[in-house]
Amino acid sequence: MENFELSVETINKFNVPGPRYTSYPTAPEWKDDFTENNYFKILNDFGAKDEPLSIYVHIPFCESLCWYCGCNVKISKNREKANDYIDYLFKEIDTVASKFEKKKEITQFHWGGGTPTFMNEEQIAKLFRKIQDSFDLNLDEEVAIEVDPRTIDHHKLKVLRNLGFNRVSMGVQDFNPKVQEAVNRVHSFELVKSHYDYCRELGFRSVNLDLIYGLPFQTVENFAESVELVCDLRPDRVALYSYAHLPWLKPHMKLIHETDLPSTEEKFKIFLKSREIFMKRGYLTIAMDHFALETDEMAKAFMNGTLHRNFMGYTLKPAENFIGFGVSSIGYLENCFIQNTKDLNEYYQMIDDGNLPLERGKILKEDDLMRQWTINSLMCKFKVDKNEFKQKFEIDFDTYFEYEKEHLQNCEKEDLLKLKDDKIIISPIGRLFIRNVCMGFDWYFRQQGAHKKFSKTV
Ligand code: SF4
């Protein structure tokens, strides 16, 4: 097992604001001059092809606000609100589906939020059936939903399974009561265990748990206890996300007192200790922030070099074309990013006006595609195969990235990677700071430098 003895100076040197690279170019680079006509053309072009599609549906509602939340949410206890929202989703789905010559086959289907399980069982079933009517949804493929342990019960889980969901991701974050109170998200281990065991009984193909490190009052010792409890449950996969404290972008984060947050050094140690526990308990480290049992499909994809990344994080399939439905949702179609408006009232108004609720988009240039490919390779495979690059883009990697050579040499001096004639291989330390390596390939980041839109890399 690797032992990382990094000095505080080294950790602080690498701890700079930078993107998480769930997309390249990153979202701040998408522009609002992307029009509905652009999107219609893309939909028509794609519609004429016999290629499958992935779908993401965003449900923005949550019963209460978790103070660390970085998502686009609407807080309400009124389930009726979801009825209006579903009606508008139907209209958006109809407009998009009408552009396709025949029903598109769906190979990845994901519900996220907010809290999809904010909806009651009837609302969930109604929306699921609408997608089934509008697309060719293959239930053998990945049909996933994010669940909040506080808004599900066994009956709702059974409804999800009966509809055809086969993967569940449950947000746990931390089991420590003091930490939970400090972020306004309280639930017991027993509650999570009861839901988890029932998911297993129902035969979900994969049950995943999410944790967050860097939250107030977390220490190496108390977070280790949460990690051990998670390992006891034996989820197929665990995502261990770093908390990004950005109160200037998300004012509710001011409810978290900065003095209660672990220091950068402590936060880094929390991650390393967690990683150590997962490995001891039989989990493989997968890419930047995931741990998975050897039997899990994500572990297999990582080993085979077929892991992918998009705005939902790491994925098993390339999802070269996916459409996002709902407020703030993101799609990627025909090498173009598309994002809906983040304002719920505007979302309703635009659909009432007979428009698609677009906010911004980005049509990728060849240079974007080359950098996107390179960054994805670094994030998902921890290496770059220069011959593969040449085959794909018909240009020599070193020639094209002449400017980036200095960055790569500096990374090599810092022990983040090894440069070979035909490959870049990320070192064990480089795996921990992979975002820093990627930043050197980010043309837009280079123009603007580090800025406060992004979280720090530790
Ligand atoms: S449940 Fe999730 S989306 Fe909703 S407020 Fe909490 S963290 Fe944010």
XYZ file of C-alpha atoms in Angstrom, residues 27-456:
430
model
C -19.341 25.097 -17.615
C -18.200 28.726 -17.104
C -17.071 28.668 -20.744
C -20.497 27.811 -22.117
C -22.160 30.864 -23.608
C -25.702 32.171 -23.785
C -25.439 32.929 -27.522
C -26.315 29.292 -28.119
C -29.811 29.462 -29.615
C -32.817 27.215 -29.871
C -32.163 26.973 -33.608
C -28.667 25.649 -32.863
C -30.244 23.020 -30.649
C -32.989 22.084 -33.111
C -30.383 21.543 -35.827
C -28.351 19.343 -33.496
C -31.441 17.363 -32.490
C -32.439 16.889 -36.130
C -28.927 15.815 -37.154
C -28.708 13.388 -34.267
C -32.288 12.217 -34.785
C -31.471 11.058 -38.294
C -28.692 8.779 -37.011
C -29.132 5.299 -35.674
C -27.261 6.013 -32.446
C -28.393 5.424 -28.872
C -28.922 8.101 -26.296
C -28.465 8.606 -22.570
C -30.993 10.593 -20.596
C -30.668 12.566 -17.386
C -33.740 13.915 -15.578
C -33.285 16.609 -12.932
C -35.721 16.916 -10.039
C -34.849 20.168 -8.232
C -36.922 19.789 -5.054
C -35.593 18.957 -1.588
C -37.426 18.939 1.726
C -34.690 20.828 3.537
C -31.407 22.435 2.633
C -28.121 20.715 3.424
C -25.747 23.565 4.096
C -22.891 22.082 2.071
C -25.109 21.723 -0.997
C -23.647 22.885 -4.289
C -26.611 21.805 -6.425
C -29.449 23.752 -7.933
C -32.348 23.108 -5.545
C -35.789 24.347 -4.523
C -36.706 23.744 -0.909
C -40.304 22.734 -0.220
C -42.301 20.260 1.805
C -45.214 20.497 -0.597
C -45.245 17.405 -2.846
C -47.888 19.069 -5.041
C -45.122 21.271 -6.479
C -43.798 18.248 -8.298
C -47.101 17.910 -10.215
C -46.593 21.190 -12.076
C -42.973 20.365 -12.642
C -43.824 16.977 -14.155
C -46.339 18.627 -16.513
C -43.609 20.934 -17.781
C -41.132 18.073 -18.071
C -43.671 16.268 -20.267
C -43.822 19.248 -22.619
C -40.031 19.459 -22.805
C -39.778 15.720 -23.463
C -42.441 15.929 -26.203
C -40.640 18.752 -27.998
C -37.305 16.943 -27.960
C -38.664 13.480 -28.824
C -40.621 14.917 -31.769
C -37.308 15.768 -33.453
C -36.337 12.125 -33.782
C -37.420 10.069 -36.763
C -38.007 7.052 -34.555
C -37.915 6.324 -30.840
C -34.340 6.570 -29.634
C -32.835 3.648 -27.764
C -31.803 4.699 -24.251
C -28.667 3.051 -22.908
C -28.201 5.088 -19.710
C -31.016 6.610 -17.749
C -30.298 8.626 -14.637
C -32.477 10.620 -12.246
C -30.703 13.189 -10.104
C -31.360 16.355 -8.213
C -32.200 17.861 -5.837
C -33.962 14.801 -4.568
C -35.788 12.576 -7.078
C -37.387 10.735 -4.151
C -38.998 14.028 -3.086
C -41.739 12.867 -5.480
C -44.395 10.497 -4.251
C -44.842 7.065 -5.800
C -47.552 8.124 -8.270
C -45.472 11.055 -9.498
C -42.390 8.858 -9.919
C -44.357 6.226 -11.844
C -46.024 8.832 -14.074
C -42.688 10.359 -15.070
C -41.026 6.985 -15.596
C -43.846 5.824 -17.902
C -43.656 9.055 -19.891
C -40.007 8.330 -20.674
C -40.898 4.749 -21.579
C -43.608 6.003 -23.952
C -41.331 8.569 -25.577
C -38.147 6.535 -25.924
C -37.043 2.946 -26.316
C -35.847 2.356 -22.751
C -33.877 -0.850 -22.334
C -34.289 -1.948 -18.718
C -31.235 -4.238 -18.963
C -29.073 -1.136 -19.288
C -28.162 1.323 -16.534
C -31.328 2.747 -14.954
C -30.170 4.735 -11.947
C -31.628 7.015 -9.322
C -30.190 9.102 -6.474
C -32.071 8.557 -3.226
C -32.071 10.456 0.032
C -32.423 8.106 3.016
C -34.728 10.678 4.636
C -37.280 10.710 1.800
C -37.661 7.028 1.013
C -39.257 4.097 2.728
C -39.380 0.454 1.803
C -42.564 0.813 -0.178
C -41.137 3.596 -2.332
C -37.972 1.545 -2.905
C -40.117 -1.355 -4.055
C -41.960 0.918 -6.484
C -38.620 2.080 -7.912
C -37.429 -1.480 -8.387
C -40.715 -2.616 -9.931
C -40.632 0.248 -12.396
C -37.204 -0.880 -13.600
C -34.598 1.101 -11.719
C -31.617 -1.212 -11.212
C -29.093 1.109 -9.525
C -29.400 3.217 -6.431
C -27.029 5.854 -5.097
C -27.741 6.866 -1.533
C -26.345 10.084 -0.074
C -24.827 9.338 3.337
C -22.060 11.988 3.589
C -21.127 11.204 7.235
C -22.653 9.232 10.118
C -21.240 11.417 12.888
C -24.145 13.244 14.658
C -22.126 16.420 15.343
C -21.054 16.669 11.702
C -24.603 15.936 10.533
C -26.027 18.693 12.717
C -23.391 21.158 11.536
C -24.549 20.657 7.924
C -28.276 20.306 8.625
C -28.580 16.756 7.367
C -29.416 14.318 10.121
C -30.148 10.627 9.700
C -29.055 7.571 11.593
C -26.875 4.672 10.538
C -29.799 2.354 11.329
C -32.022 4.158 8.817
C -29.414 3.877 6.045
C -28.762 0.222 6.924
C -32.447 -0.607 6.811
C -32.836 0.989 3.347
C -29.579 -0.549 2.154
C -30.534 -4.069 3.243
C -33.925 -3.720 1.623
C -32.338 -2.548 -1.664
C -30.291 -5.758 -1.605
C -33.387 -7.816 -0.917
C -35.116 -6.161 -3.870
C -32.231 -7.139 -6.122
C -30.929 -3.780 -7.277
C -27.938 -4.610 -9.446
C -25.779 -2.000 -7.780
C -26.172 -0.114 -4.507
C -23.791 2.796 -4.034
C -23.192 5.184 -1.182
C -21.876 8.739 -1.315
C -19.655 10.310 1.338
C -18.263 13.814 1.672
C -15.003 14.702 3.414
C -13.937 18.167 4.507
C -17.184 18.913 6.377
C -17.230 20.799 9.716
C -16.019 18.911 12.789
C -14.670 16.027 10.751
C -11.398 14.592 11.996
C -9.281 11.716 10.734
C -10.582 9.593 13.615
C -14.307 10.369 13.485
C -14.545 10.155 9.700
C -12.686 6.829 9.812
C -15.570 5.515 11.938
C -18.074 6.506 9.234
C -15.929 4.887 6.557
C -15.747 1.652 8.578
C -19.546 1.635 8.944
C -19.924 2.125 5.203
C -17.514 -0.766 4.568
C -19.546 -2.926 6.968
C -22.558 -2.444 4.707
C -20.532 -3.570 1.681
C -21.856 -1.259 -1.031
C -20.657 -2.071 -4.538
C -19.255 1.390 -4.926
C -18.543 4.451 -2.816
C -18.044 7.976 -4.075
C -15.917 10.036 -1.687
C -16.382 13.663 -2.648
C -14.390 16.612 -1.408
C -16.485 19.393 0.119
C -16.046 22.639 -1.802
C -16.635 25.589 0.513
C -17.654 28.406 -1.834
C -19.865 30.793 0.192
C -19.345 33.607 -2.342
C -21.126 31.428 -4.924
C -23.549 29.629 -2.571
C -24.449 32.072 0.238
C -26.153 29.352 2.326
C -22.682 27.861 2.884
C -22.083 30.806 5.247
C -24.187 28.785 7.689
C -21.136 26.544 7.944
C -18.552 28.281 10.115
C -15.180 28.297 8.464
C -13.496 27.827 11.843
C -15.278 24.464 12.187
C -13.839 23.136 8.923
C -10.804 20.841 9.023
C -7.561 22.493 7.914
C -6.225 21.690 4.449
C -3.694 19.328 5.994
C -6.322 17.568 8.135
C -8.676 17.315 5.154
C -5.957 15.699 3.073
C -5.218 13.261 5.888
C -8.925 12.418 6.159
C -8.891 11.479 2.491
C -5.722 9.401 2.818
C -7.003 7.573 5.896
C -10.335 6.846 4.197
C -8.510 5.563 1.153
C -6.386 3.312 3.358
C -9.473 1.877 5.077
C -11.282 1.220 1.806
C -8.249 -0.583 0.430
C -7.843 -2.660 3.603
C -11.503 -3.592 3.438
C -11.217 -4.928 -0.115
C -12.123 -1.913 -2.200
C -10.164 -0.793 -5.244
C -9.436 2.887 -5.717
C -11.119 3.979 -8.899
C -9.894 7.101 -10.636
C -10.026 10.298 -8.591
C -12.615 9.774 -5.874
C -14.362 6.397 -6.131
C -13.873 3.042 -4.423
C -15.421 -0.153 -5.713
C -15.498 -3.871 -5.047
C -13.613 -5.925 -7.619
C -16.917 -7.350 -8.819
C -18.403 -3.943 -9.519
C -18.727 -2.881 -13.137
C -16.998 0.421 -12.449
C -13.947 -1.391 -11.064
C -13.876 -3.585 -14.165
C -14.211 -0.545 -16.446
C -11.338 1.206 -14.655
C -9.103 -1.879 -14.967
C -9.979 -2.289 -18.645
C -9.386 1.388 -19.370
C -12.996 1.896 -20.437
C -14.132 4.244 -17.681
C -15.673 7.541 -18.766
C -16.505 10.841 -17.171
C -19.286 13.324 -17.638
C -21.073 15.883 -15.499
C -22.608 13.065 -13.401
C -19.073 11.968 -12.505
C -17.518 8.673 -13.582
C -19.648 6.489 -15.839
C -19.398 3.053 -17.416
C -20.394 4.071 -20.883
C -19.122 6.919 -22.998
C -22.545 8.614 -23.148
C -21.326 10.386 -26.242
C -24.812 11.712 -26.656
C -27.002 12.534 -23.737
C -29.914 14.829 -23.136
C -30.802 16.465 -19.853
C -34.423 17.209 -19.036
C -35.534 19.632 -16.368
C -34.367 22.882 -14.856
C -30.549 23.374 -14.939
C -29.978 20.003 -16.598
C -27.042 19.474 -18.933
C -26.818 17.566 -22.188
C -24.081 16.735 -24.676
C -25.075 16.044 -28.228
C -23.107 16.061 -31.472
C -20.045 17.487 -29.674
C -21.989 20.295 -28.119
C -22.855 21.094 -24.480
C -26.367 22.316 -23.796
C -27.692 23.585 -20.471
C -31.231 24.513 -19.446
C -32.002 27.601 -17.408
C -31.277 27.281 -13.665
C -34.267 29.423 -12.693
C -37.428 27.390 -12.139
C -39.858 30.240 -12.984
C -37.939 30.981 -16.152
C -38.011 27.274 -17.006
C -41.823 27.311 -16.756
C -42.121 30.607 -18.646
C -39.939 29.523 -21.552
C -41.940 26.327 -21.993
C -45.226 28.300 -21.735
C -43.890 30.522 -24.516
C -43.422 27.446 -26.680
C -39.620 27.426 -26.399
C -37.086 24.953 -25.163
C -35.796 26.194 -21.783
C -32.180 26.725 -22.874
C -29.743 28.947 -21.050
C -26.400 28.348 -22.692
C -24.311 25.952 -24.708
C -20.980 25.383 -26.339
C -20.213 23.944 -29.749
C -16.811 22.297 -29.410
C -13.992 23.164 -31.804
C -11.355 20.631 -32.851
C -8.944 22.043 -30.255
C -11.608 21.575 -27.542
C -12.101 17.968 -28.622
C -8.377 17.219 -28.470
C -8.043 18.720 -25.001
C -11.259 17.046 -23.871
C -9.936 13.666 -24.989
C -6.605 14.241 -23.206
C -8.198 15.447 -19.960
C -10.670 12.550 -19.982
C -7.835 10.111 -20.487
C -5.939 11.598 -17.528
C -9.030 11.640 -15.291
C -10.285 8.154 -16.192
C -7.156 6.149 -17.047
C -4.396 8.053 -15.267
C -2.406 7.946 -18.467
C -2.294 9.287 -21.984
C -1.405 7.064 -24.901
C 0.087 9.370 -27.514
C -0.382 6.785 -30.292
C -4.105 6.626 -29.563
C -4.222 10.413 -29.768
C -2.458 10.346 -33.137
C -4.814 7.702 -34.447
C -7.849 9.681 -33.369
C -6.817 13.199 -34.349
C -4.211 12.486 -37.036
C -1.608 14.727 -35.466
C 1.405 13.998 -33.286
C 0.663 14.567 -29.577
C 4.010 16.222 -28.758
C 3.771 18.504 -31.772
C 0.256 19.614 -30.947
C 0.936 20.110 -27.247
C 4.319 21.805 -27.626
C 3.222 24.623 -25.294
C 2.156 22.109 -22.624
C 5.601 20.456 -22.579
C 6.900 22.779 -19.860
C 3.862 22.030 -17.666
C 4.417 18.301 -18.115
C 8.117 18.594 -17.294
C 7.268 20.559 -14.152
C 4.753 17.877 -13.181
C 7.453 15.249 -13.685
C 9.844 17.195 -11.429
C 7.112 17.260 -8.782
C 6.764 13.459 -9.107
C 3.198 13.708 -10.406
C 3.914 11.742 -13.573
C 6.467 9.966 -15.754
C 7.028 11.088 -19.304
C 7.731 8.363 -21.846
C 8.145 8.636 -25.608
C 4.672 7.354 -26.334
C 2.864 7.764 -22.996
C 2.246 9.956 -19.996
C 1.879 7.836 -16.867
C 0.431 9.399 -13.730
C 2.302 8.470 -10.524
C 0.592 7.419 -7.263
C 1.017 10.984 -5.927
C -0.150 12.411 -9.241
C -3.388 10.441 -8.847
C -4.158 12.558 -5.784
C -3.530 15.778 -7.693
C -4.835 14.771 -11.091
C -6.846 17.985 -11.432
C -3.591 19.958 -11.230
C -2.131 17.899 -14.083
C -5.279 18.403 -16.188
C -5.250 22.160 -15.671
C -2.153 22.413 -17.842
C -4.203 21.183 -20.821
C -7.115 23.540 -20.155
C -6.804 26.340 -22.695
C -9.536 28.460 -21.075
C -8.096 28.074 -17.587
C -4.746 29.222 -18.911
C -6.330 32.427 -20.263
C -8.035 33.257 -16.989
C -5.796 31.659 -14.382
C -7.077 30.299 -11.098
C -10.250 31.992 -10.028
C -12.864 31.706 -7.357
C -15.443 29.951 -9.521
C -13.675 26.686 -8.801
C -13.119 24.721 -5.640
C -9.604 24.013 -4.384
